[in-house]
Amino acid sequence: MSDSTLPASQAQERANLLGMTRGQLEAFFRDLGEKPFRAQQVMKWMHHQGVRSFSDMTNLSKALRDKLEQCAEVRPPEVVSCHDSSDGTRKWLVRSIEGGLVETVLIPDGDRATLCVSSQVGCSLDCSFCSTGKQGFERDLTAADIIGQVWLAIDSYDAFKAGKDRVVTNVVMMGMGEPLLNFDPVVAAMELMMDDLAYGISKRRVTLSTSGVVPALDRLSEVSSVSLAISLHAPNDALRNQLVPINRKYPIAQLLDSCRRYLAAQGDKKRVVTVEYTLIAGVNDQREHAVELAGLLKDFPCKINLIPFNTFGGSSYERPSGNAVSRFWQVLIDAGYIVTVRTTRGDDISAACGQLVGEVVDRTRRSERHRNRAQSDLQVIAVD
Ligand code: SAH
Ligand code: SF4
């Protein structure tokens, strides 16, 4: 039996090297009585070559390979299903190593290919427009689950040996979950994304999106230099309290101040924060909201990304018309902002945040009423 087919109960006792940062892996080898440079060799095998089996790591001694077989493993999360959209978007439904489904989406766009990575199974923050939030919180992903989503995307194109750099050029932590509520694994995985011995993506091309966990954002500025996006979605606290409940704890002024501190810690005056604003028909998409937003963000170093609301089952919110989006956009442009509108990609495969897992969870719940049918979510996917 190869290590990849070991039952999870046996495999869990082994150290999963995939999610270890360079420093953690060096400490691991030191504890084994080995030289720290072994960490660099193993990192290249895992992240440059896509190799999971220690027996294939031919520049390690036979004795070390045997030792690693006993005490370690290279385990990405499991791909449950893979869906290709007609527009080139690819989406994976992924089972985390300790259980629970998340999704990962790759969005190619010209020379770029942006991977949207999940950080948690579900989310506890319950934003009113988010299908992940409606699911509630299930569990945190491990660092191996998070970096493993980059690994499996490259592996899925069979691209480890033939140009992995072109498969994933950018990463956004905008999948399921609130990354700052799963701090250490997210920081470790982002470190690996940027490490030349792993994926070597520049800090400008790795973006963490947060709904505004202010103390964790302050901590982030001490340990990371990734690009920052904030989920604002409203120009005032009264409306944001309804849409993004964590605003009641950390209101807009505190969030913007924390962002300013983050940028100051980077010491690069050219860096800006991306402000995400999901436009919901009749809720936050009116002209007066745009005018108020333009006032709020005056003097705040940012660009604005407008996201027309993606519908999902059970939500009473609606997507605004194209005219409403243009009107909102125009007000901000006239006020001098850089504004982009996120185009919907992968519509035919439910690639908008949380949609695919939402469907699977719904189907699982439905089928729970027919107990003889639903033995596992995997089977339910196969049956339906
Ligand atoms: N928890 C983090 C990152 C994941 S959500 C955060 O909130 O920033 C990633 C982005 O998708 C956020 O800007 C979020 O507001 C947006 N989003 C979530 N549900 C959406 C929906 N139904 N339609 C459009 N955007 C949505
Ligand atoms: Fe969580 Fe982000 Fe969804 Fe809010 S928008 S519920 S923070 S995943």
Short mmCIF file of C-alpha atoms and ligand atoms in Angstrom, two decimals:
data_model
loop_
_atom_site.label_atom_id
_atom_site.label_comp_id
_atom_site.label_asym_id
_atom_site.label_seq_id
_atom_site.Cartn_x
_atom_site.Cartn_y
_atom_site.Cartn_z
CA MET A 1 0.00 0.00 0.00
CA SER A 2 1.48 3.41 -0.93
CA ASP A 3 1.30 6.26 1.56
CA SER A 4 -1.33 7.98 -0.58
CA THR A 5 -3.74 5.09 -0.08
CA LEU A 6 -3.26 4.62 3.65
CA PRO A 7 -6.47 4.89 5.66
CA ALA A 8 -6.80 8.40 7.14
CA SER A 9 -6.59 7.00 10.71
CA GLN A 10 -3.08 5.66 10.07
CA ALA A 11 -1.98 8.53 7.90
CA GLN A 12 -3.04 11.17 10.42
CA GLU A 13 -0.31 10.07 12.79
CA ARG A 14 2.29 11.12 10.26
CA ALA A 15 3.53 14.67 9.88
CA ASN A 16 2.14 16.20 6.69
CA LEU A 17 5.10 18.01 5.15
CA LEU A 18 3.07 19.75 2.43
CA GLY A 19 1.86 22.59 4.68
CA MET A 20 5.14 23.24 6.49
CA THR A 21 6.94 26.52 5.87
CA ARG A 22 10.65 26.45 5.13
CA GLY A 23 11.43 27.20 8.81
CA GLN A 24 9.06 24.51 10.08
CA LEU A 25 10.47 21.93 7.71
CA GLU A 26 14.06 22.77 8.68
CA ALA A 27 13.09 22.27 12.34
CA PHE A 28 11.43 18.96 11.40
CA PHE A 29 14.63 17.67 9.79
CA ARG A 30 16.75 18.97 12.64
CA ASP A 31 14.54 16.98 15.05
CA LEU A 32 15.14 13.91 12.89
CA GLY A 33 18.89 14.45 13.31
CA GLU A 34 19.24 15.57 9.68
CA LYS A 35 20.82 18.67 8.15
CA PRO A 36 18.35 21.54 7.56
CA PHE A 37 19.16 21.68 3.83
CA ARG A 38 17.11 18.50 3.47
CA ALA A 39 14.10 20.79 3.91
CA GLN A 40 15.03 22.65 0.75
CA GLN A 41 15.41 19.43 -1.21
CA VAL A 42 12.04 18.11 -0.05
CA MET A 43 10.30 21.44 -0.69
CA LYS A 44 11.49 21.39 -4.29
CA TRP A 45 10.24 17.83 -4.74
CA MET A 46 6.82 18.65 -3.33
CA HIS A 47 6.18 22.11 -4.71
CA HIS A 48 8.31 22.28 -7.87
CA GLN A 49 8.03 18.70 -9.06
CA GLY A 50 4.66 17.73 -7.55
CA VAL A 51 6.17 14.57 -6.05
CA ARG A 52 4.32 12.97 -3.14
CA SER A 53 6.16 9.73 -2.70
CA PHE A 54 9.40 9.83 -0.70
CA SER A 55 10.73 6.89 -2.70
CA ASP A 56 10.82 9.19 -5.77
CA MET A 57 12.93 11.81 -3.98
CA THR A 58 16.11 10.42 -5.41
CA ASN A 59 18.60 12.89 -3.97
CA LEU A 60 17.76 11.71 -0.43
CA SER A 61 19.59 8.70 0.98
CA LYS A 62 17.72 5.40 1.04
CA ALA A 63 17.86 5.45 4.85
CA LEU A 64 16.27 8.91 5.03
CA ARG A 65 13.60 7.98 2.49
CA ASP A 66 12.72 4.94 4.62
CA LYS A 67 12.61 7.06 7.75
CA LEU A 68 10.29 9.57 6.09
CA GLU A 69 7.98 6.79 4.86
CA GLN A 70 7.52 5.85 8.50
CA CYS A 71 6.91 9.23 10.07
CA ALA A 72 5.78 11.64 7.37
CA GLU A 73 3.55 12.09 4.35
CA VAL A 74 2.84 14.58 1.56
CA ARG A 75 -0.91 14.84 1.53
CA PRO A 76 -2.95 17.44 -0.36
CA PRO A 77 -6.72 17.54 0.14
CA GLU A 78 -8.75 15.17 -2.02
CA VAL A 79 -10.41 16.31 -5.27
CA VAL A 80 -14.03 15.16 -5.14
CA SER A 81 -14.96 16.58 -8.53
CA CYS A 82 -13.64 18.93 -11.18
CA HIS A 83 -15.82 21.13 -13.40
CA ASP A 84 -14.80 23.06 -16.51
CA SER A 85 -16.73 26.12 -17.63
CA SER A 86 -17.10 27.05 -21.28
CA ASP A 87 -15.19 30.29 -20.47
CA GLY A 88 -12.08 28.41 -19.27
CA THR A 89 -12.81 28.67 -15.54
CA ARG A 90 -12.09 25.44 -13.70
CA LYS A 91 -13.56 24.61 -10.33
CA TRP A 92 -12.71 21.82 -7.92
CA LEU A 93 -14.84 20.50 -5.13
CA VAL A 94 -12.30 19.51 -2.51
CA ARG A 95 -12.54 17.43 0.66
CA SER A 96 -10.28 18.79 3.39
CA ILE A 97 -7.85 16.36 4.98
CA GLU A 98 -9.87 16.22 8.20
CA GLY A 99 -13.21 16.22 6.35
CA GLY A 100 -15.61 18.86 5.02
CA LEU A 101 -16.09 20.24 1.54
CA VAL A 102 -14.66 23.45 0.12
CA GLU A 103 -14.17 24.78 -3.36
CA THR A 104 -11.26 26.17 -5.32
CA VAL A 105 -11.65 28.10 -8.56
CA LEU A 106 -9.09 28.93 -11.26
CA ILE A 107 -9.97 31.93 -13.42
CA PRO A 108 -7.75 32.37 -16.48
CA ASP A 109 -7.67 35.86 -17.95
CA GLY A 110 -5.17 36.62 -20.72
CA ASP A 111 -1.67 36.21 -19.33
CA ARG A 112 -2.99 35.80 -15.80
CA ALA A 113 -4.63 32.88 -14.05
CA THR A 114 -6.04 33.64 -10.63
CA LEU A 115 -6.67 30.88 -8.15
CA CYS A 116 -9.42 31.57 -5.61
CA VAL A 117 -8.52 29.61 -2.48
CA SER A 118 -10.69 28.66 0.52
CA SER A 119 -9.53 29.02 4.13
CA GLN A 120 -12.31 27.40 6.18
CA VAL A 121 -15.10 24.86 5.76
CA GLY A 122 -18.06 27.25 6.06
CA CYS A 123 -17.80 30.56 7.90
CA SER A 124 -19.04 31.83 11.26
CA LEU A 125 -19.50 35.47 10.24
CA ASP A 126 -22.91 35.12 8.60
CA CYS A 127 -22.82 37.95 6.07
CA SER A 128 -26.36 38.24 4.79
CA PHE A 129 -25.50 37.92 1.07
CA CYS A 130 -23.04 35.00 1.28
CA SER A 131 -23.93 31.36 0.74
CA THR A 132 -20.85 30.23 2.72
CA GLY A 133 -22.04 32.31 5.66
CA LYS A 134 -25.48 30.68 5.46
CA GLN A 135 -23.79 27.30 5.76
CA GLY A 136 -22.33 28.23 9.17
CA PHE A 137 -18.88 27.28 10.41
CA GLU A 138 -17.73 23.68 10.20
CA ARG A 139 -13.95 23.65 10.66
CA ASP A 140 -10.67 25.35 9.89
CA LEU A 141 -8.53 24.15 7.02
CA THR A 142 -4.95 23.12 7.77
CA ALA A 143 -1.99 24.79 6.06
CA ALA A 144 -1.67 21.63 3.91
CA ASP A 145 -5.33 21.99 2.85
CA ILE A 146 -4.74 25.61 1.87
CA ILE A 147 -1.42 25.29 0.00
CA GLY A 148 -2.73 21.95 -1.24
CA GLN A 149 -5.34 23.82 -3.29
CA VAL A 150 -2.49 25.46 -5.24
CA TRP A 151 -0.81 22.07 -5.52
CA LEU A 152 -3.90 20.32 -6.84
CA ALA A 153 -4.66 23.07 -9.36
CA ILE A 154 -1.21 22.67 -10.91
CA ASP A 155 -1.44 18.90 -10.69
CA SER A 156 -4.83 18.97 -12.36
CA TYR A 157 -3.23 20.46 -15.50
CA ASP A 158 -0.36 18.00 -15.22
CA ALA A 159 1.84 21.09 -15.18
CA PHE A 160 4.40 20.51 -12.42
CA LYS A 161 7.13 19.68 -14.85
CA ALA A 162 5.89 21.72 -17.79
CA GLY A 163 5.53 25.31 -16.58
CA LYS A 164 3.67 25.46 -13.29
CA ASP A 165 4.27 29.22 -13.29
CA ARG A 166 1.76 29.66 -16.05
CA VAL A 167 -1.04 27.67 -14.41
CA VAL A 168 -1.36 29.88 -11.32
CA THR A 169 0.00 33.44 -11.57
CA ASN A 170 -2.11 35.01 -8.80
CA VAL A 171 -3.80 33.77 -5.65
CA VAL A 172 -6.74 35.40 -3.90
CA MET A 173 -7.88 34.20 -0.47
CA MET A 174 -11.48 34.83 -1.53
CA GLY A 175 -12.92 31.36 -1.47
CA MET A 176 -14.89 29.97 1.42
CA GLY A 177 -14.20 31.17 4.96
CA GLU A 178 -12.69 34.17 6.71
CA PRO A 179 -8.91 33.81 6.36
CA LEU A 180 -8.09 35.98 9.38
CA LEU A 181 -10.11 33.66 11.64
CA ASN A 182 -7.78 30.80 10.65
CA PHE A 183 -4.67 32.89 11.13
CA ASP A 184 -1.63 30.63 11.52
CA PRO A 185 -2.46 28.08 8.76
CA VAL A 186 -3.38 30.89 6.35
CA VAL A 187 -0.16 32.83 7.07
CA ALA A 188 1.92 29.65 6.68
CA ALA A 189 0.24 28.77 3.37
CA MET A 190 0.67 32.30 2.02
CA GLU A 191 4.35 32.17 3.00
CA LEU A 192 4.68 29.03 0.89
CA MET A 193 2.86 30.66 -2.03
CA MET A 194 5.55 33.36 -2.03
CA ASP A 195 8.60 31.19 -1.19
CA ASP A 196 10.87 30.55 -4.19
CA LEU A 197 11.35 26.98 -2.99
CA ALA A 198 7.58 26.52 -3.32
CA TYR A 199 5.49 28.65 -5.71
CA GLY A 200 7.47 31.92 -5.84
CA ILE A 201 4.47 34.18 -6.45
CA SER A 202 5.20 37.85 -5.71
CA LYS A 203 3.53 39.48 -2.69
CA ARG A 204 1.60 41.77 -5.04
CA ARG A 205 -0.03 38.72 -6.59
CA VAL A 206 -1.13 37.08 -3.35
CA THR A 207 -4.20 38.81 -1.92
CA LEU A 208 -5.96 38.19 1.37
CA SER A 209 -9.58 39.30 1.53
CA THR A 210 -11.15 39.98 4.91
CA SER A 211 -14.53 41.11 6.15
CA GLY A 212 -12.68 43.09 8.80
CA VAL A 213 -11.32 41.16 11.78
CA VAL A 214 -9.38 44.19 12.98
CA PRO A 215 -7.10 42.71 15.70
CA ALA A 216 -6.07 39.89 13.36
CA LEU A 217 -5.41 42.38 10.58
CA ASP A 218 -3.10 44.30 12.90
CA ARG A 219 -1.30 41.04 13.67
CA LEU A 220 -1.02 40.27 9.96
CA SER A 221 0.95 43.46 9.35
CA GLU A 222 3.63 42.09 11.70
CA VAL A 223 4.10 38.78 9.89
CA SER A 224 3.07 39.16 6.25
CA SER A 225 3.26 41.55 3.32
CA VAL A 226 0.58 40.15 1.03
CA SER A 227 -1.84 42.44 -0.78
CA LEU A 228 -5.01 43.31 1.07
CA ALA A 229 -8.67 43.38 0.05
CA ILE A 230 -11.51 44.33 2.37
CA SER A 231 -15.16 43.37 2.01
CA LEU A 232 -16.83 46.72 2.62
CA HIS A 233 -20.22 46.43 0.84
CA ALA A 234 -21.73 49.49 2.49
CA PRO A 235 -20.84 53.18 2.85
CA ASN A 236 -22.03 53.56 6.45
CA ASP A 237 -22.15 51.54 9.67
CA ALA A 238 -25.94 51.27 9.85
CA LEU A 239 -26.12 49.44 6.51
CA ARG A 240 -22.89 47.50 7.01
CA ASN A 241 -24.14 46.24 10.38
CA GLN A 242 -26.96 44.51 8.49
CA LEU A 243 -24.86 43.07 5.67
CA VAL A 244 -21.59 42.24 7.47
CA PRO A 245 -22.43 41.56 11.14
CA ILE A 246 -18.80 41.72 12.30
CA ASN A 247 -19.09 45.46 11.63
CA ARG A 248 -20.97 45.74 14.93
CA LYS A 249 -17.75 44.75 16.67
CA TYR A 250 -15.26 46.52 14.40
CA PRO A 251 -16.97 49.43 12.64
CA ILE A 252 -15.84 50.96 9.36
CA ALA A 253 -13.59 53.67 10.85
CA GLN A 254 -11.64 51.06 12.85
CA LEU A 255 -11.30 48.84 9.78
CA LEU A 256 -10.02 51.65 7.57
CA ASP A 257 -7.55 52.72 10.27
CA SER A 258 -6.27 49.16 10.56
CA CYS A 259 -5.78 49.07 6.78
CA ARG A 260 -3.82 52.32 6.96
CA ARG A 261 -1.57 50.77 9.61
CA TYR A 262 -1.14 47.69 7.41
CA LEU A 263 -0.06 49.82 4.45
CA ALA A 264 2.25 51.91 6.63
CA ALA A 265 3.94 48.74 7.91
CA GLN A 266 4.70 47.77 4.29
CA GLY A 267 6.66 50.99 3.86
CA ASP A 268 5.68 51.21 0.18
CA LYS A 269 3.64 54.30 -0.61
CA LYS A 270 2.46 52.87 -3.92
CA ARG A 271 0.48 50.02 -2.36
CA VAL A 272 -3.29 50.32 -2.06
CA VAL A 273 -6.11 48.27 -0.56
CA THR A 274 -8.75 46.73 -2.82
CA VAL A 275 -12.21 47.64 -1.55
CA GLU A 276 -14.74 44.97 -2.50
CA TYR A 277 -18.33 46.12 -2.80
CA THR A 278 -20.99 43.57 -3.64
CA LEU A 279 -23.89 45.38 -5.31
CA ILE A 280 -27.31 44.13 -4.18
CA ALA A 281 -30.39 45.45 -5.99
CA GLY A 282 -32.25 48.04 -3.94
CA VAL A 283 -30.09 47.47 -0.86
CA ASN A 284 -26.72 49.19 -1.39
CA ASP A 285 -26.67 50.00 -5.12
CA GLN A 286 -28.37 53.39 -5.21
CA ARG A 287 -26.81 56.62 -6.38
CA GLU A 288 -26.76 57.99 -2.83
CA HIS A 289 -24.77 54.93 -1.69
CA ALA A 290 -22.18 55.58 -4.38
CA VAL A 291 -21.93 59.26 -3.43
CA GLU A 292 -21.55 58.35 0.25
CA LEU A 293 -18.91 55.72 -0.60
CA ALA A 294 -16.95 58.26 -2.62
CA GLY A 295 -16.95 60.55 0.43
CA LEU A 296 -16.03 57.77 2.85
CA LEU A 297 -13.00 56.65 0.88
CA LYS A 298 -11.66 60.15 0.20
CA ASP A 299 -7.95 60.09 1.11
CA PHE A 300 -8.01 56.29 1.63
CA PRO A 301 -5.42 54.64 -0.66
CA CYS A 302 -7.57 52.17 -2.55
CA LYS A 303 -9.03 50.84 -5.74
CA ILE A 304 -12.64 49.70 -5.78
CA ASN A 305 -13.92 46.37 -7.09
CA LEU A 306 -17.67 46.23 -7.68
CA ILE A 307 -19.17 42.71 -7.57
CA PRO A 308 -22.73 42.31 -8.83
CA PHE A 309 -24.45 39.99 -6.34
CA ASN A 310 -24.45 36.31 -7.32
CA THR A 311 -27.77 34.70 -6.51
CA PHE A 312 -28.07 31.42 -4.62
CA GLY A 313 -30.99 29.33 -3.41
CA GLY A 314 -32.69 30.64 -0.30
CA SER A 315 -31.53 34.26 -0.68
CA SER A 316 -34.11 36.99 -1.22
CA TYR A 317 -31.48 39.39 -2.57
CA GLU A 318 -31.30 40.17 -6.27
CA ARG A 319 -28.59 41.09 -8.69
CA PRO A 320 -28.79 44.71 -9.86
CA SER A 321 -29.40 45.58 -13.52
CA GLY A 322 -26.48 46.44 -15.77
CA ASN A 323 -27.70 50.06 -15.73
CA ALA A 324 -27.62 50.20 -11.94
CA VAL A 325 -24.06 48.85 -11.93
CA SER A 326 -22.97 51.41 -14.56
CA ARG A 327 -24.60 54.26 -12.67
CA PHE A 328 -22.79 53.27 -9.47
CA TRP A 329 -19.51 52.85 -11.31
CA GLN A 330 -19.84 56.26 -13.01
CA VAL A 331 -20.30 58.12 -9.73
CA LEU A 332 -17.06 56.61 -8.39
CA ILE A 333 -15.16 57.19 -11.63
CA ASP A 334 -16.29 60.84 -11.65
CA ALA A 335 -14.98 61.13 -8.10
CA GLY A 336 -11.55 60.03 -9.36
CA TYR A 337 -11.39 56.41 -8.15
CA ILE A 338 -9.96 53.42 -9.99
CA VAL A 339 -12.98 51.13 -10.26
CA THR A 340 -13.31 47.67 -11.77
CA VAL A 341 -16.45 45.58 -12.12
CA ARG A 342 -15.95 41.87 -11.51
CA THR A 343 -17.36 39.99 -14.44
CA THR A 344 -19.14 36.79 -13.63
CA ARG A 345 -17.07 33.80 -14.63
CA GLY A 346 -17.92 30.14 -14.68
CA ASP A 347 -21.69 30.78 -14.47
CA ASP A 348 -22.44 27.40 -16.04
CA ILE A 349 -20.55 25.57 -13.26
CA SER A 350 -21.78 27.62 -10.27
CA ALA A 351 -18.32 29.07 -9.82
CA ALA A 352 -19.42 32.09 -7.80
CA CYS A 353 -18.31 31.90 -4.19
CA GLY A 354 -19.98 29.09 -2.26
CA GLN A 355 -22.43 28.10 -4.97
CA LEU A 356 -21.18 24.61 -5.72
CA VAL A 357 -20.79 23.50 -2.12
CA GLY A 358 -24.19 25.07 -1.43
CA GLU A 359 -25.71 22.84 -4.07
CA VAL A 360 -23.99 19.75 -2.72
CA VAL A 361 -25.00 20.54 0.87
CA ASP A 362 -28.60 21.15 -0.23
CA ARG A 363 -28.64 17.87 -2.08
CA THR A 364 -27.17 16.09 0.93
CA ARG A 365 -29.83 17.55 3.20
CA ARG A 366 -32.58 16.62 0.78
CA SER A 367 -31.29 13.14 0.50
CA GLU A 368 -30.97 12.77 4.28
CA ARG A 369 -34.72 12.53 4.22
CA HIS A 370 -34.18 9.37 2.18
CA ARG A 371 -31.67 7.75 4.51
CA ASN A 372 -31.24 4.65 2.47
CA ARG A 373 -29.83 6.79 -0.33
CA ALA A 374 -27.44 9.15 1.38
CA GLN A 375 -24.49 7.31 2.80
CA SER A 376 -21.94 9.96 2.08
CA ASP A 377 -21.89 13.31 0.37
CA LEU A 378 -19.64 11.82 -2.26
CA GLN A 379 -22.25 9.25 -3.17
CA VAL A 380 -24.94 11.89 -3.24
CA ILE A 381 -22.95 13.85 -5.79
CA ALA A 382 -22.56 10.72 -7.86
CA VAL A 383 -26.23 9.79 -7.57
CA ASP A 384 -27.74 13.19 -8.39
N1 SAH B 1 -14.32 36.01 4.12
C1 SAH B 1 -13.57 36.83 3.27
C2 SAH B 1 -13.13 36.16 2.00
C3 SAH B 1 -14.12 35.26 1.34
S1 SAH B 1 -15.54 36.03 0.64
C4 SAH B 1 -14.31 38.10 2.97
O1 SAH B 1 -15.48 38.22 3.32
O2 SAH B 1 -13.68 39.00 2.42
C5 SAH B 1 -14.82 36.69 -0.86
C6 SAH B 1 -15.63 37.81 -1.51
O3 SAH B 1 -16.82 37.30 -2.12
C7 SAH B 1 -16.06 38.85 -0.50
O4 SAH B 1 -15.84 40.14 -0.97
C8 SAH B 1 -17.52 38.55 -0.38
O5 SAH B 1 -18.19 39.65 0.08
C9 SAH B 1 -17.90 38.15 -1.77
N2 SAH B 1 -19.17 37.44 -1.85
C10 SAH B 1 -19.66 36.51 -1.01
N3 SAH B 1 -20.88 36.09 -1.40
C11 SAH B 1 -21.17 36.76 -2.53
C12 SAH B 1 -22.30 36.75 -3.42
N4 SAH B 1 -23.35 35.98 -3.21
N5 SAH B 1 -22.26 37.56 -4.49
C13 SAH B 1 -21.19 38.35 -4.71
N6 SAH B 1 -20.10 38.42 -3.91
C14 SAH B 1 -20.09 37.62 -2.82
FE1 SF4 B 2 -17.63 34.66 5.76
FE2 SF4 B 2 -16.60 36.27 3.84
FE3 SF4 B 2 -18.94 34.96 3.47
FE4 SF4 B 2 -18.82 36.98 5.21
S1 SF4 B 2 -18.48 37.12 2.97
S2 SF4 B 2 -19.83 34.99 5.56
S3 SF4 B 2 -16.78 36.71 6.05
S4 SF4 B 2 -16.94 34.04 3.70
#
